[in-house]
Short mmCIF file of C-alpha atoms and ligand atoms in Angstrom, two decimals:
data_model
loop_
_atom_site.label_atom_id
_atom_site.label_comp_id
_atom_site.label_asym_id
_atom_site.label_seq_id
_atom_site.Cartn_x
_atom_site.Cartn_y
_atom_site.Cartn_z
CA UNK A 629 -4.06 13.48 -15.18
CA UNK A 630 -3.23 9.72 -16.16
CA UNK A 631 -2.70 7.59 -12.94
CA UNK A 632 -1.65 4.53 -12.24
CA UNK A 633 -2.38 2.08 -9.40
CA UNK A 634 0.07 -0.34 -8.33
CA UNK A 635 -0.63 -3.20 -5.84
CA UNK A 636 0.55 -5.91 -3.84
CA UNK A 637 -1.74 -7.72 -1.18
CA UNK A 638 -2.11 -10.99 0.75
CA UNK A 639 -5.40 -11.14 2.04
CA UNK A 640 -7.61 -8.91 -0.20
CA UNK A 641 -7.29 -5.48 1.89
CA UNK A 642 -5.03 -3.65 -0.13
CA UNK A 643 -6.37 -4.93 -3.54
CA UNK A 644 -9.71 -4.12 -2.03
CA UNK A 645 -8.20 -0.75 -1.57
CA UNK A 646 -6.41 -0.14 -4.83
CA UNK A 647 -9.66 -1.15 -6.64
CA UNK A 648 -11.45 2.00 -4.67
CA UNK A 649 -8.55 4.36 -5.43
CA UNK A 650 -8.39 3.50 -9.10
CA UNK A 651 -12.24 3.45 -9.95
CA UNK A 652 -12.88 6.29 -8.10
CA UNK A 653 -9.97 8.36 -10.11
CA UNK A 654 -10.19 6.49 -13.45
CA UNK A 655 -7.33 5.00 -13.00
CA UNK A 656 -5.21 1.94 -14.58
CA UNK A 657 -4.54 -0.63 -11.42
CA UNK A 658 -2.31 -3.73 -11.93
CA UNK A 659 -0.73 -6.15 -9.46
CA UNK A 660 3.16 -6.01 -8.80
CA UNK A 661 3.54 -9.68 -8.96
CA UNK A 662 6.39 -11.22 -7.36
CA UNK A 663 8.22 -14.04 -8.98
CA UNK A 664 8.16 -16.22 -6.04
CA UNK A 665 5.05 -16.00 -4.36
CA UNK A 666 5.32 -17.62 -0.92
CA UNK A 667 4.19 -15.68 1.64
CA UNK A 668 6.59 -17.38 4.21
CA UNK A 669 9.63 -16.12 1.75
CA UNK A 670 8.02 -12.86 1.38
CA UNK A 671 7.78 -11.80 4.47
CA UNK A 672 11.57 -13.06 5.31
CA UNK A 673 12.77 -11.07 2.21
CA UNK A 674 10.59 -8.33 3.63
CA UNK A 675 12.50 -8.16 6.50
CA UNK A 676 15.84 -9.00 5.28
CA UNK A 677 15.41 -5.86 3.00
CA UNK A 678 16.20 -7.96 0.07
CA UNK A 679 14.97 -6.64 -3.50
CA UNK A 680 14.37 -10.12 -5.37
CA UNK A 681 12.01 -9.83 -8.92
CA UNK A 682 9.10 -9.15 -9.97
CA UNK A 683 7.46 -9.95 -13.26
CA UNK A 684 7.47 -7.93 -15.87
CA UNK A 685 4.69 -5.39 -15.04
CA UNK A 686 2.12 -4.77 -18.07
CA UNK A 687 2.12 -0.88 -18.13
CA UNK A 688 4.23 1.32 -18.44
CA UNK A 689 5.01 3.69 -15.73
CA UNK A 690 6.57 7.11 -18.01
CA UNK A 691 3.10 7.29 -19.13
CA UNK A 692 1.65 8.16 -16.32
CA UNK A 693 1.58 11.50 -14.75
CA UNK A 694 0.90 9.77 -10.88
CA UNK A 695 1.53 6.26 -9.44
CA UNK A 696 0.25 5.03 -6.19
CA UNK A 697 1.84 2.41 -4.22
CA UNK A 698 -0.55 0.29 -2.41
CA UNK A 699 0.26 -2.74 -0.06
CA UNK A 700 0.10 -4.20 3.48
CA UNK A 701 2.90 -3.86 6.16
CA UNK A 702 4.77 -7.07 7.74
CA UNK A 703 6.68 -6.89 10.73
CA UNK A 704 7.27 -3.12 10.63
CA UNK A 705 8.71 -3.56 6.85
CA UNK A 706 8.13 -1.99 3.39
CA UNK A 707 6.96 -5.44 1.67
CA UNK A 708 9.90 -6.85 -0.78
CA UNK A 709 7.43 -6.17 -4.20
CA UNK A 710 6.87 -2.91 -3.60
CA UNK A 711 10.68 -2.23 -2.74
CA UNK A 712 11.73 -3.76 -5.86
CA UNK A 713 9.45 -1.86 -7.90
CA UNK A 714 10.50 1.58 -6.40
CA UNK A 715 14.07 0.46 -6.74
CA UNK A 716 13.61 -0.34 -10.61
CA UNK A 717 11.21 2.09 -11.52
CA UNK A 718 11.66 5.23 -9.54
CA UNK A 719 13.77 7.27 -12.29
CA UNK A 720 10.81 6.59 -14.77
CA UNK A 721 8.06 7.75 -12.22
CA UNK A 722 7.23 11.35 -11.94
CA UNK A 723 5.19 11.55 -9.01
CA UNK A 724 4.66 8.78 -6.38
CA UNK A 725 1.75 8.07 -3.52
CA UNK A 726 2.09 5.33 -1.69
CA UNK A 727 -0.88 3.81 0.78
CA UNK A 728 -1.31 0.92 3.21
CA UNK A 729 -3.81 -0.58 4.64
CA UNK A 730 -2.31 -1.80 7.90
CA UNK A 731 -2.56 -3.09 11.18
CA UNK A 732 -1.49 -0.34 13.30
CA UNK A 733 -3.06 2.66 13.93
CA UNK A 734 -2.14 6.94 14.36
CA UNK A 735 -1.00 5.76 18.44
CA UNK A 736 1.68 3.20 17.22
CA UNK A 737 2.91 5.08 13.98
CA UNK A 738 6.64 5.40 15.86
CA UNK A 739 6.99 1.75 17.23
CA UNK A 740 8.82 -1.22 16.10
CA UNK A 741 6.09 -2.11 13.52
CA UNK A 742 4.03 1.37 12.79
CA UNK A 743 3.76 2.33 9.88
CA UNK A 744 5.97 5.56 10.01
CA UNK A 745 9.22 3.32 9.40
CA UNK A 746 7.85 2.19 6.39
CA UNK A 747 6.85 5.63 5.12
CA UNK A 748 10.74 6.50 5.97
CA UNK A 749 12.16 3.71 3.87
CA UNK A 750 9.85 4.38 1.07
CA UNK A 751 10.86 8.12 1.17
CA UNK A 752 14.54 6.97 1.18
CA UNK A 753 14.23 5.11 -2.16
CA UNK A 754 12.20 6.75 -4.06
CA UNK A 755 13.59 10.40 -2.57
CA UNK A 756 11.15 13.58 -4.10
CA UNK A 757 9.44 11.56 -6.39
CA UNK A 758 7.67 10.59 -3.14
CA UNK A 759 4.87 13.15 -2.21
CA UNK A 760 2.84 11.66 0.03
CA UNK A 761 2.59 8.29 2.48
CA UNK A 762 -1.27 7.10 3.67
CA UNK A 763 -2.18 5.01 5.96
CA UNK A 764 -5.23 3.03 6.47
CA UNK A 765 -5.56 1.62 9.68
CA UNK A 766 -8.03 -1.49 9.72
CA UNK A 767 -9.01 -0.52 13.06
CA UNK A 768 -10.56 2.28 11.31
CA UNK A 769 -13.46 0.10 10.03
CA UNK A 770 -13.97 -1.61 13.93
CA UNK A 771 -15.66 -0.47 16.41
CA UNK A 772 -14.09 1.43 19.38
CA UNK A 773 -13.79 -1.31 21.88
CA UNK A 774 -11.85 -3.33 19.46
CA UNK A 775 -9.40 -1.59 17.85
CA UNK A 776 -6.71 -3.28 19.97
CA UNK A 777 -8.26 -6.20 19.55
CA UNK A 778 -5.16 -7.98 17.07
CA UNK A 779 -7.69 -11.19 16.56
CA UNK A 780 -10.62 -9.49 15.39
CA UNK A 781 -7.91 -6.71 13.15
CA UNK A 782 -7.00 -9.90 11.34
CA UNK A 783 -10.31 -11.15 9.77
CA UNK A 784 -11.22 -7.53 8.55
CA UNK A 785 -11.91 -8.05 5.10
CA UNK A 786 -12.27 -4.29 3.82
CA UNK A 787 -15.75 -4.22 1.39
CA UNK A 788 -18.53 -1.90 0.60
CA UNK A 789 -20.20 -2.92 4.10
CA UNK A 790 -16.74 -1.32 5.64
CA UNK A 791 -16.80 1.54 3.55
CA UNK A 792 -17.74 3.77 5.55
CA UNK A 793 -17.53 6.03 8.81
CA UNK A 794 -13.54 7.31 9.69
CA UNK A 795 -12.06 5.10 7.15
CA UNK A 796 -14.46 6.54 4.37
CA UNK A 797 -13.30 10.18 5.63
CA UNK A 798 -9.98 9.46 5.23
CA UNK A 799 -9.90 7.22 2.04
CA UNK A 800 -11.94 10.62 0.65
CA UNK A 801 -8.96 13.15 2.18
CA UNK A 802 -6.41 11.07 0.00
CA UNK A 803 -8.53 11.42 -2.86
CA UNK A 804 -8.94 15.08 -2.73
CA UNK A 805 -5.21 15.46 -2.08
CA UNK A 806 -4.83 13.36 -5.04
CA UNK A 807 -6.87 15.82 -7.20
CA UNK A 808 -5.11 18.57 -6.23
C1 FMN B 926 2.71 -11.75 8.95
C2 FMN B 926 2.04 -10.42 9.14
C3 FMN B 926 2.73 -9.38 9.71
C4 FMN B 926 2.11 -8.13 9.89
N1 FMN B 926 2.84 -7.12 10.44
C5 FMN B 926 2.27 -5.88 10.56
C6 FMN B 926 3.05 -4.80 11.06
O1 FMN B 926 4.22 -4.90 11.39
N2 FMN B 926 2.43 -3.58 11.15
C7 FMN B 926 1.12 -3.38 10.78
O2 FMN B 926 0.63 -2.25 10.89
N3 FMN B 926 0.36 -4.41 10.31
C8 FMN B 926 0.90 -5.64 10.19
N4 FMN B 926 0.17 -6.68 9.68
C9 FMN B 926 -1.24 -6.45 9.32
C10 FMN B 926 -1.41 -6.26 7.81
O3 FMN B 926 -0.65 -5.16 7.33
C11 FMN B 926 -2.89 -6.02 7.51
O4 FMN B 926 -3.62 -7.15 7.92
C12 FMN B 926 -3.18 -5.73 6.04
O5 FMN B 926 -4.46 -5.15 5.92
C13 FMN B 926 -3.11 -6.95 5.15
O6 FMN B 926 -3.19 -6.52 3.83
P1 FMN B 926 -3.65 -7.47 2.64
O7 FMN B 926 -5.03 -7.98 2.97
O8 FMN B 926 -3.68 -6.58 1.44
O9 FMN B 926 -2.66 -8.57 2.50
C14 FMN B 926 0.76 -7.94 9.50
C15 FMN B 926 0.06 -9.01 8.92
C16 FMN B 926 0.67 -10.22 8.74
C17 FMN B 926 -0.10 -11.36 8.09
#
């Protein structure tokens, strides 16, 4: 099975992410790079639902036989890249993951900025090519007592010291469900 991992991230989680996804699976991994990279215009085409470009990405998606999605989630929003590329790509993908590492957790999934929104909008553009929508909550690598903590959820940096406990468990579910 060829695969192909597709990223966009901010602050290192979600590359960190992608990078564990596609070495554990063999797979080819390359950013979705946005034309204009400000993070303040980002997130207000995030929101806006706006679909501006992205550069030319180096491989080519009808090769592959699986492409997973990877990137963070801003204000409750599928992240513009990531939108663009589903828009422009999804009639040349044949099946299509797509993972987050996020703020939010399993509790919040249904509120204003859960993650479940997001997996709605991605199922709405890329329709059955869509199979399946992860989500790794950063909380998953703190302890207990601070999982609702939103300062200390902001300077997670995922890395092989995180790598382990319930967000290892679940990063190893998506794999097998990958394989399958
Ligand atoms: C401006 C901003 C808005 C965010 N909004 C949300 C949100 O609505 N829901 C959520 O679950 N996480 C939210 N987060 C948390 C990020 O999704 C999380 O920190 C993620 O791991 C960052 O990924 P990255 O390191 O790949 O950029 C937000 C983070 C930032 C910086």
């Amino acid at each position: 099975m060829k695969t192909l991992v597709l990223y966009y991230s901010n602050t290192g989680n979600n590359a960190w992410l992608s990078r564990k996804i596609a070495e554990t699976l063999g797979a080819d991994i390359e950013p979705v790079a946005p034309r204009l990279n400000l993070l303040p215009l980002l997130i207000l085409f995030s929101l806006l639902k706006f679909s501006p470009g992205i550069k030319n990405p180096f491989h080519h998606v009808e090769e592959y036989d699986t492409v997973i999605l990877c990137g963070p989630i801003w204000m409750g929003q599928l992240i513009f890249p990531l939108r663009t590329y589903i828009k422009k790509y999804k009639t040349r993908m044949k099946k299509m993951y797509f993972a987050t590492c996020c703020g939010g957790g399993d509790d919040t999934k249904d509120d204003k900025f859960g993650y479940g929104g997001v997996f709605n909008q991605v199922r709405q553009l890329a329709g059955d090519t869509c199979v399946h929508c992860e989500a790794f909550s950063i909380g998953l690598v703190l302890p207990e007592e601070k999982r609702k903590d939103t300062d200390a959820m902001m300077k997670v940096r995922l890395s092989e010291e995180t790598f382990k406990g319930e967000f290892k468990t679940k990063f190893d579910e998506f794999i097998s469900k990958l394989r399958r």
